PDB file of C-alpha atoms in Angstrom:
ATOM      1  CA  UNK A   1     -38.740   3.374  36.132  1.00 37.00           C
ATOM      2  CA  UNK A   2     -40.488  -0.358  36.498  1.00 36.00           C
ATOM      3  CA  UNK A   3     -39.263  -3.201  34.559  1.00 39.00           C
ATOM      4  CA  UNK A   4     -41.873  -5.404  32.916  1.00 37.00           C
ATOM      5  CA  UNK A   5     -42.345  -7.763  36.217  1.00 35.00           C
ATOM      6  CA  UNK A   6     -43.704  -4.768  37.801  1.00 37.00           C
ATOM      7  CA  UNK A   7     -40.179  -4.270  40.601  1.00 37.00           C
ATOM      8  CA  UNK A   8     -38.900  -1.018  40.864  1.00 36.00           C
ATOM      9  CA  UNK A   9     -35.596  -0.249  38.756  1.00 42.00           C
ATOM     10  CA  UNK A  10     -33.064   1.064  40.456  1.00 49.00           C
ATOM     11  CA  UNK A  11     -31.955   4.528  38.261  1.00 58.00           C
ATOM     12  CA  UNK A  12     -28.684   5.910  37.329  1.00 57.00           C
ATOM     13  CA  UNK A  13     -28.301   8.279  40.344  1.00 57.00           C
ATOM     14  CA  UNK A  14     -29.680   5.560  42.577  1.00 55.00           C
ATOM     15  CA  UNK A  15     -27.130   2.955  41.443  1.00 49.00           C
ATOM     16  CA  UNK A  16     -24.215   2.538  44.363  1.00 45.00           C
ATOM     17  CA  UNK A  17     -22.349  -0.330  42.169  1.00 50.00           C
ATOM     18  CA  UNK A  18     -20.805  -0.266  38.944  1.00 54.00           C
ATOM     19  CA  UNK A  19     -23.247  -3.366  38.404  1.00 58.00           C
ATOM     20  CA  UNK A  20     -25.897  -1.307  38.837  1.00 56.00           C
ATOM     21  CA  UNK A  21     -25.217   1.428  35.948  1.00 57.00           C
ATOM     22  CA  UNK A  22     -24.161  -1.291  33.419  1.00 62.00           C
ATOM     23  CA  UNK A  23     -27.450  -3.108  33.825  1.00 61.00           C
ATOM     24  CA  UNK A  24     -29.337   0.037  33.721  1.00 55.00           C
ATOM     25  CA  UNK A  25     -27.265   1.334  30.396  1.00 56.00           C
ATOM     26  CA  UNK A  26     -27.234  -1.731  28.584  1.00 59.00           C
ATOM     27  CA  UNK A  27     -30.931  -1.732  28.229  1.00 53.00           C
ATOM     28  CA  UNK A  28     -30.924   1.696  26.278  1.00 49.00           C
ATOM     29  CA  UNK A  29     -27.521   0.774  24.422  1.00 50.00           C
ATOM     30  CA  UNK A  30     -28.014  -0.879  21.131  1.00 44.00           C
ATOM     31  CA  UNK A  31     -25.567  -4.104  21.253  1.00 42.00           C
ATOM     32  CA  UNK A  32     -23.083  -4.480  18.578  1.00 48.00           C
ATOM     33  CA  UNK A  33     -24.967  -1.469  16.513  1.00 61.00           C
ATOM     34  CA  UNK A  34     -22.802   1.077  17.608  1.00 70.00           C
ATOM     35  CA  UNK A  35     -23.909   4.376  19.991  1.00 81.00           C
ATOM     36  CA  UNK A  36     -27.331   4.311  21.344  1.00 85.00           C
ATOM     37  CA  UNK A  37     -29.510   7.170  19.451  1.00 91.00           C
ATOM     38  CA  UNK A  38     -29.327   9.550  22.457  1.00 92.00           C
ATOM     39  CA  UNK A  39     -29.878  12.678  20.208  1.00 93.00           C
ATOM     40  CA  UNK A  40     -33.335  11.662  19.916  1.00 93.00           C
ATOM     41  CA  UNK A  41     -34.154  11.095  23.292  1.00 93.00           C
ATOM     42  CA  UNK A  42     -35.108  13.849  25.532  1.00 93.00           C
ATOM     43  CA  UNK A  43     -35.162  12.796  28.730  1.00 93.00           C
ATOM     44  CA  UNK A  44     -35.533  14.625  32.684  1.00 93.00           C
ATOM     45  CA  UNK A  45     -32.478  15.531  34.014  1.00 93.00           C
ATOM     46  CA  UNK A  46     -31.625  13.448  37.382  1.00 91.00           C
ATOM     47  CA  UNK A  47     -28.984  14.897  39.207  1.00 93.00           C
ATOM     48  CA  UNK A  48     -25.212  14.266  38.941  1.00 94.00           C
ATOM     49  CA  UNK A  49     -23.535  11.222  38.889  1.00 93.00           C
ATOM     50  CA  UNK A  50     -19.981  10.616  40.884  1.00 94.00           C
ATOM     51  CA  UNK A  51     -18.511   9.492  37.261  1.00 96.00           C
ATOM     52  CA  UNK A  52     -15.246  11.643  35.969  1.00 98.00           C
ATOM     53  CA  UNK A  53     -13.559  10.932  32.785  1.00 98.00           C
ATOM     54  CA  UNK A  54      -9.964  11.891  33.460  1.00 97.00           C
ATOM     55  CA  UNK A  55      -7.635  14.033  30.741  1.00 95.00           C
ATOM     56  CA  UNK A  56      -5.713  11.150  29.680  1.00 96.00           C
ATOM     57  CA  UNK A  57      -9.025   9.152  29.126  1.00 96.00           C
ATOM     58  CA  UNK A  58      -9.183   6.857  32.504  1.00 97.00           C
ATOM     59  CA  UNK A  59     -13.099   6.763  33.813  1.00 97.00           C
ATOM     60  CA  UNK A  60     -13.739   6.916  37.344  1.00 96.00           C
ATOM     61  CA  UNK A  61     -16.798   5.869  39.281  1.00 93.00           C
ATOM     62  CA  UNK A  62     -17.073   6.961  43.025  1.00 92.00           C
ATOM     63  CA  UNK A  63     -13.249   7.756  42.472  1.00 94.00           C
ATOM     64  CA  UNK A  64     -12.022   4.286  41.701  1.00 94.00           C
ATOM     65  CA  UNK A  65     -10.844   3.806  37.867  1.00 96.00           C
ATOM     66  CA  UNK A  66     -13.602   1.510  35.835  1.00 93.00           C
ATOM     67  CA  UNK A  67     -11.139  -0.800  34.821  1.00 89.00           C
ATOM     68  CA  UNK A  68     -13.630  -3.036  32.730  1.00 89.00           C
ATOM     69  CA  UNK A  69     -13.297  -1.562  29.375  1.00 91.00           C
ATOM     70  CA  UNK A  70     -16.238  -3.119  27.850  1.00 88.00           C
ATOM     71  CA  UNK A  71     -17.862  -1.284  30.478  1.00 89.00           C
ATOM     72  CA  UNK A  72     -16.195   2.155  30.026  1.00 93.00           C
ATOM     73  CA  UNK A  73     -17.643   0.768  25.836  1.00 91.00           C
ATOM     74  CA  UNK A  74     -20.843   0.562  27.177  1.00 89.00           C
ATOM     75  CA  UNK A  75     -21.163   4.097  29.180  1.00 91.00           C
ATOM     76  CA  UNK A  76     -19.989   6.122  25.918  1.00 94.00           C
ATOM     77  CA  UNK A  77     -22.538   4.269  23.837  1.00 92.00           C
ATOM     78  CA  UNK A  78     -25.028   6.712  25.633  1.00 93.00           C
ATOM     79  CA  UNK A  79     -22.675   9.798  26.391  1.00 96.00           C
ATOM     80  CA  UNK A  80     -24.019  13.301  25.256  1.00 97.00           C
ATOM     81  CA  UNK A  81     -22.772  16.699  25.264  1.00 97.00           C
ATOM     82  CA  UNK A  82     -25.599  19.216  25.254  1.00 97.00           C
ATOM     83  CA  UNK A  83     -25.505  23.002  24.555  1.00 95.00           C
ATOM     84  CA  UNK A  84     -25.048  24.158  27.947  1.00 94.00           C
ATOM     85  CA  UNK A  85     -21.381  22.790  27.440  1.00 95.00           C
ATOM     86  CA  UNK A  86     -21.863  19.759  29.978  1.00 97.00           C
ATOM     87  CA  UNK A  87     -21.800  15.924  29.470  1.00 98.00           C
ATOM     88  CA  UNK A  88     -24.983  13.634  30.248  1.00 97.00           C
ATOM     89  CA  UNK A  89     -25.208   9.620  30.307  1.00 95.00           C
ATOM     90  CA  UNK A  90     -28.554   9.410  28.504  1.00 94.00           C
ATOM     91  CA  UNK A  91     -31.236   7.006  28.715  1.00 90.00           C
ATOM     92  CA  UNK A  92     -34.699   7.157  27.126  1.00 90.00           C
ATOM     93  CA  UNK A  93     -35.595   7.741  31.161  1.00 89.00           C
ATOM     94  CA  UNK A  94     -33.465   9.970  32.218  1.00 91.00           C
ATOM     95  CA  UNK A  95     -30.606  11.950  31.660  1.00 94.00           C
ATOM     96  CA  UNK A  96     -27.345  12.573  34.688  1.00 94.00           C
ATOM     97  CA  UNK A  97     -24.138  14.471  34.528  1.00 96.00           C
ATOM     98  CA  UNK A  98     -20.986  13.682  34.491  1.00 97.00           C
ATOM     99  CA  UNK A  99     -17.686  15.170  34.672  1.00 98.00           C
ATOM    100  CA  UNK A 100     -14.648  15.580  31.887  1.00 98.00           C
ATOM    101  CA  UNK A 101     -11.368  16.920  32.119  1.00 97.00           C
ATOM    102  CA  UNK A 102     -10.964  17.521  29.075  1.00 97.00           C
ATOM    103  CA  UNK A 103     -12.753  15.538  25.952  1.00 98.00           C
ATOM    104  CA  UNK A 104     -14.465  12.288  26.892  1.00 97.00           C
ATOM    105  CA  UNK A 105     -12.276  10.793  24.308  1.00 98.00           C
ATOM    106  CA  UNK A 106      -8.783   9.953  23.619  1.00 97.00           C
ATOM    107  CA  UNK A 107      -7.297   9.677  19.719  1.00 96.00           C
ATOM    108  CA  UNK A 108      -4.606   6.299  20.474  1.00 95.00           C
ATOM    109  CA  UNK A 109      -3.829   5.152  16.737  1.00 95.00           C
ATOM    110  CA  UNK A 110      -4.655   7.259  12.849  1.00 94.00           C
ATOM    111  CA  UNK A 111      -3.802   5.735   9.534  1.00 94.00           C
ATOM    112  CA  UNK A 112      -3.396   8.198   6.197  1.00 92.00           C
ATOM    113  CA  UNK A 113      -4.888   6.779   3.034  1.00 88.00           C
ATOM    114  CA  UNK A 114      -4.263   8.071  -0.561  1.00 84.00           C
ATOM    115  CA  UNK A 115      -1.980  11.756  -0.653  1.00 82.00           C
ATOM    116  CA  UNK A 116      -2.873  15.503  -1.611  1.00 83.00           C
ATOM    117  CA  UNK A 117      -6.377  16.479  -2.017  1.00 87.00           C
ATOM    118  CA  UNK A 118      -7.372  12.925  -1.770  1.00 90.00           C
ATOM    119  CA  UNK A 119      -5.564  12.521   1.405  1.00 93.00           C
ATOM    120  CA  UNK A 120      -7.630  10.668   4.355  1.00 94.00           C
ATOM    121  CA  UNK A 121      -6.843  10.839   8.315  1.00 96.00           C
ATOM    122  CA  UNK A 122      -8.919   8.063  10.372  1.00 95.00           C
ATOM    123  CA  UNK A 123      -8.453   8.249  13.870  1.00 95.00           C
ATOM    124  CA  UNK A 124      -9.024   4.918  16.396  1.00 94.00           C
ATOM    125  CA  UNK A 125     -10.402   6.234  20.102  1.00 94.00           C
ATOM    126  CA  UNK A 126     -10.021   4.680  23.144  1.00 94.00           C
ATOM    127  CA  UNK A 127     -12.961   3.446  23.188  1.00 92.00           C
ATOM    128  CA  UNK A 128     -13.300   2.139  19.855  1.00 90.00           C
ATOM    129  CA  UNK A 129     -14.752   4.555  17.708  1.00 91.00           C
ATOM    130  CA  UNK A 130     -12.957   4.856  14.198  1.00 93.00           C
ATOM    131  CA  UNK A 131     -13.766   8.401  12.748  1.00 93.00           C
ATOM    132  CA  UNK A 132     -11.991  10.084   9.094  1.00 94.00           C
ATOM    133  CA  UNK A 133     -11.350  13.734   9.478  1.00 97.00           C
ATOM    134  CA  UNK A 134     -13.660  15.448   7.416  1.00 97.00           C
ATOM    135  CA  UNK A 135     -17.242  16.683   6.719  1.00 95.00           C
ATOM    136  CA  UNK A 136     -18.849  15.985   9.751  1.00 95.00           C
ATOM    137  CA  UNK A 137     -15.540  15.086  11.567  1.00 97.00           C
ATOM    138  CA  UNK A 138     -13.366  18.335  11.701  1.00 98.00           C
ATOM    139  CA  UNK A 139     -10.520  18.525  13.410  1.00 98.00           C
ATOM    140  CA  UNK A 140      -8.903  21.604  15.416  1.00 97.00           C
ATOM    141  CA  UNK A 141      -6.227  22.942  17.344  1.00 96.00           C
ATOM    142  CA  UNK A 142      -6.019  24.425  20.273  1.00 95.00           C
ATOM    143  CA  UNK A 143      -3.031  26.204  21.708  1.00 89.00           C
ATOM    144  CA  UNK A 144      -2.379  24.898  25.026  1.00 81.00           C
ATOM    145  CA  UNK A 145      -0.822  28.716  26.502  1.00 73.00           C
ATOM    146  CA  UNK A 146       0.599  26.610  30.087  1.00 69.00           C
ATOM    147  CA  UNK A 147       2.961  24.334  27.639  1.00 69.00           C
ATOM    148  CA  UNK A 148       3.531  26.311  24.464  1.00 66.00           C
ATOM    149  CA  UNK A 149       2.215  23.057  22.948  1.00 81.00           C
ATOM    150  CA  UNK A 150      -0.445  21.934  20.365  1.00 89.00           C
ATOM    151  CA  UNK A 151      -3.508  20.252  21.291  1.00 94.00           C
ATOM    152  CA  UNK A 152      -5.239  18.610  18.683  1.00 97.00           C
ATOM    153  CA  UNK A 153      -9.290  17.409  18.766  1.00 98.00           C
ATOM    154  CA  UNK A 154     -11.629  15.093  16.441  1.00 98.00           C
ATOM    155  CA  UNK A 155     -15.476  15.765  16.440  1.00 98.00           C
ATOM    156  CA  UNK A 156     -16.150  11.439  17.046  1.00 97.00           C
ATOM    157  CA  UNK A 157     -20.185  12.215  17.158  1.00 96.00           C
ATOM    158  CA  UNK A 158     -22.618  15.334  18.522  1.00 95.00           C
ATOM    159  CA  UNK A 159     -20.629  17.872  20.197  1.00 97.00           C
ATOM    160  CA  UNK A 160     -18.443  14.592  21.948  1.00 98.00           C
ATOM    161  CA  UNK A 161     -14.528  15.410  20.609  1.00 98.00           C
ATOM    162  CA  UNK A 162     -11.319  12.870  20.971  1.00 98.00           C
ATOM    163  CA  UNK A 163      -8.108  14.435  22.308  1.00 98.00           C
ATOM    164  CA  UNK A 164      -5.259  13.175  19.381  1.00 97.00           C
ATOM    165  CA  UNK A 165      -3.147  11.675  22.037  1.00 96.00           C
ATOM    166  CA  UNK A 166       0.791  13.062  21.535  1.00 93.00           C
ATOM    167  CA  UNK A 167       2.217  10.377  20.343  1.00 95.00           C
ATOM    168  CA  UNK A 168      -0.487  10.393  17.639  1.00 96.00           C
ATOM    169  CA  UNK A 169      -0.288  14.191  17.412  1.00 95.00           C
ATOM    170  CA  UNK A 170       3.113  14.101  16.110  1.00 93.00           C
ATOM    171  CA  UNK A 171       2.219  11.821  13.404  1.00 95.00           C
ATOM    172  CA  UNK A 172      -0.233  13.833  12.446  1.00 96.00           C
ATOM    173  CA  UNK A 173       1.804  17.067  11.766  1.00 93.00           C
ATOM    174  CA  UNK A 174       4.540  14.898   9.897  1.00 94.00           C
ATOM    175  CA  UNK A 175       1.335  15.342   7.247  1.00 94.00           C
ATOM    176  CA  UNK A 176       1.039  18.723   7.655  1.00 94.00           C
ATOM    177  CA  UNK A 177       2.122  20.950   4.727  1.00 94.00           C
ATOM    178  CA  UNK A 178       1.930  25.053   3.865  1.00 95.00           C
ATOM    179  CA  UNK A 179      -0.698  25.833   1.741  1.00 94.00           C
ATOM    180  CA  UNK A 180      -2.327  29.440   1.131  1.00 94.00           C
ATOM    181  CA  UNK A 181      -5.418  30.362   3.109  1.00 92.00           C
ATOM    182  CA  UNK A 182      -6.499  33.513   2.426  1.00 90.00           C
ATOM    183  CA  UNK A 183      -3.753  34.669   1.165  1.00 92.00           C
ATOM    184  CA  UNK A 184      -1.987  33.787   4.296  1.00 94.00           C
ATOM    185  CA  UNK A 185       1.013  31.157   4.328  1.00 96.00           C
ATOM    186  CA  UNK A 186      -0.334  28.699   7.002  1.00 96.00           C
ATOM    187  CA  UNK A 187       0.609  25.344   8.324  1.00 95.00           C
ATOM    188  CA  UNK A 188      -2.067  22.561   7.772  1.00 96.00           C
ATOM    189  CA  UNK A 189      -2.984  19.586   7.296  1.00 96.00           C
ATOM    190  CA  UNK A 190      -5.700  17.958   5.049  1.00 96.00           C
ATOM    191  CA  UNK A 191      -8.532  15.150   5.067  1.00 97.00           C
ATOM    192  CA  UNK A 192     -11.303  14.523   3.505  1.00 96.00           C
ATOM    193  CA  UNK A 193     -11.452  16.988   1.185  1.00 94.00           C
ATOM    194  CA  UNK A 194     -10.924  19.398   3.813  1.00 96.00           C
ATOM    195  CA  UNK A 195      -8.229  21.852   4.850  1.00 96.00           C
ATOM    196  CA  UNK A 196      -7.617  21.713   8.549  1.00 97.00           C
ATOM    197  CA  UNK A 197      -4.786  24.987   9.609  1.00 96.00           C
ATOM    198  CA  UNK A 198      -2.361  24.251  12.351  1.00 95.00           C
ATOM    199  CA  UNK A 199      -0.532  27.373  12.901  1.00 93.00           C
ATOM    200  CA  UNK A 200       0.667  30.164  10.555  1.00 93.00           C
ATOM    201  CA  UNK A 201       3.575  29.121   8.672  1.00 93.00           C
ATOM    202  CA  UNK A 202       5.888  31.771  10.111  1.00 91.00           C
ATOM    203  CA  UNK A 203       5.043  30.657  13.675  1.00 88.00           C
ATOM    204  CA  UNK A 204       6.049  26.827  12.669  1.00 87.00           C
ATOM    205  CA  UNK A 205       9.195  28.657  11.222  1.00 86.00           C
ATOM    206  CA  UNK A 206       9.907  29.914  14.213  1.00 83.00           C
ATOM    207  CA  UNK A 207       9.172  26.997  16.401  1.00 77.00           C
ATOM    208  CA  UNK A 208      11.874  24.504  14.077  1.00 78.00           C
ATOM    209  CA  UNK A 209      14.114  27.271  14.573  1.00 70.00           C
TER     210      UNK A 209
END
């Protein structure tokens, strides 16, 4: 890639300081508008990229934690989570992977608007994304068979997800409620318009037990 004086610019997988990737991203990154539009670009893949986004939401570059958030802000601008199940920083250029624990977001804070059918969950990420559950945004949970606990996600944008962090998660079943699905008394929890289930009503029975 050449910059407009005609040098050489250094690329993602080339980059050996944190300075390096931030320059490079924030010329594809659209500033103060939001995610770049990284669904539309289709770029070469480069290689893999010593960059881990940790289960509780910490990034890590060359296994030191990025502890600039406007800088963690500026690499999920361009994050991307393609069929083949992995997750890409994505330029117009070029395209590098990336390891995540778990999802590349984490769900900190959630406000309810309005009750019953009208009922609204919004959801705050780590990084600054604000997302309502519903079309477009679905929420599901995930059975996590090591704990015997719930594990909550948010679709924030393409396939990327947010992990409802716990605190949050037990918010969000205190909005929970029984309704019939399919004939079937199940635990769940609406937004949106939409009706998210939790966990069949006799299991939640059991559980309070």
């Amino acid at each position: 890639m050449t910059d407009h004086s005609g040098h050489r610019e250094q690329g993602l997988t080339g980059a050996t300081e944190a300075r390096g990737l931030e320059a490079l991203i924030s010329r594809a990154a659209r500033a103060d508008k939001g995610p770049a539009p990284v669904e539309r670009w289709n770029p070469d893949f480069c290689g893999d990229l010593d960059m881990e986004i940790k289960a509780d939401g910490t990034w890590f570059y060359l296994g030191t934690p990025i502890g600039r958030m406007p800088l963690v802000q500026l690499f999920s601008s361009v994050l991307r989570k393609d069929a083949d199940g992995k997750t890409y920083l994505v330029t117009p250029v070029e395209r590098v992977g990336i390891r995540v624990a778990d999802a590349p977001f984490i769900a900190v804070e959630m406000n309810v608007s309005a009750i019953g059918d009208e009922q609204v969950i919004t959801f705050r990420t780590n990084v600054g994304d604000v997302v309502a559950a519903g079309p477009g945004h679905p929420l599901r949970f995930v059975d996590e068979d090591a704990t015997g606990g719930l594990k909550p996600y948010v679709l924030v944008r393409g396939r990327l997800e947010a992990l409802v962090a716990r605190p949050v998660m037990y918010e969000l079943v205190e909005h929970g409620e029984v309704i019939d699905i399919g004939g079937k008394a199940i635990f769940a929890v609406r937004s949106g318009g939409e009706v998210y289930p939790i966990m069949p009503a006799e299991k939640l029975e059991r559980l309070s037990a």
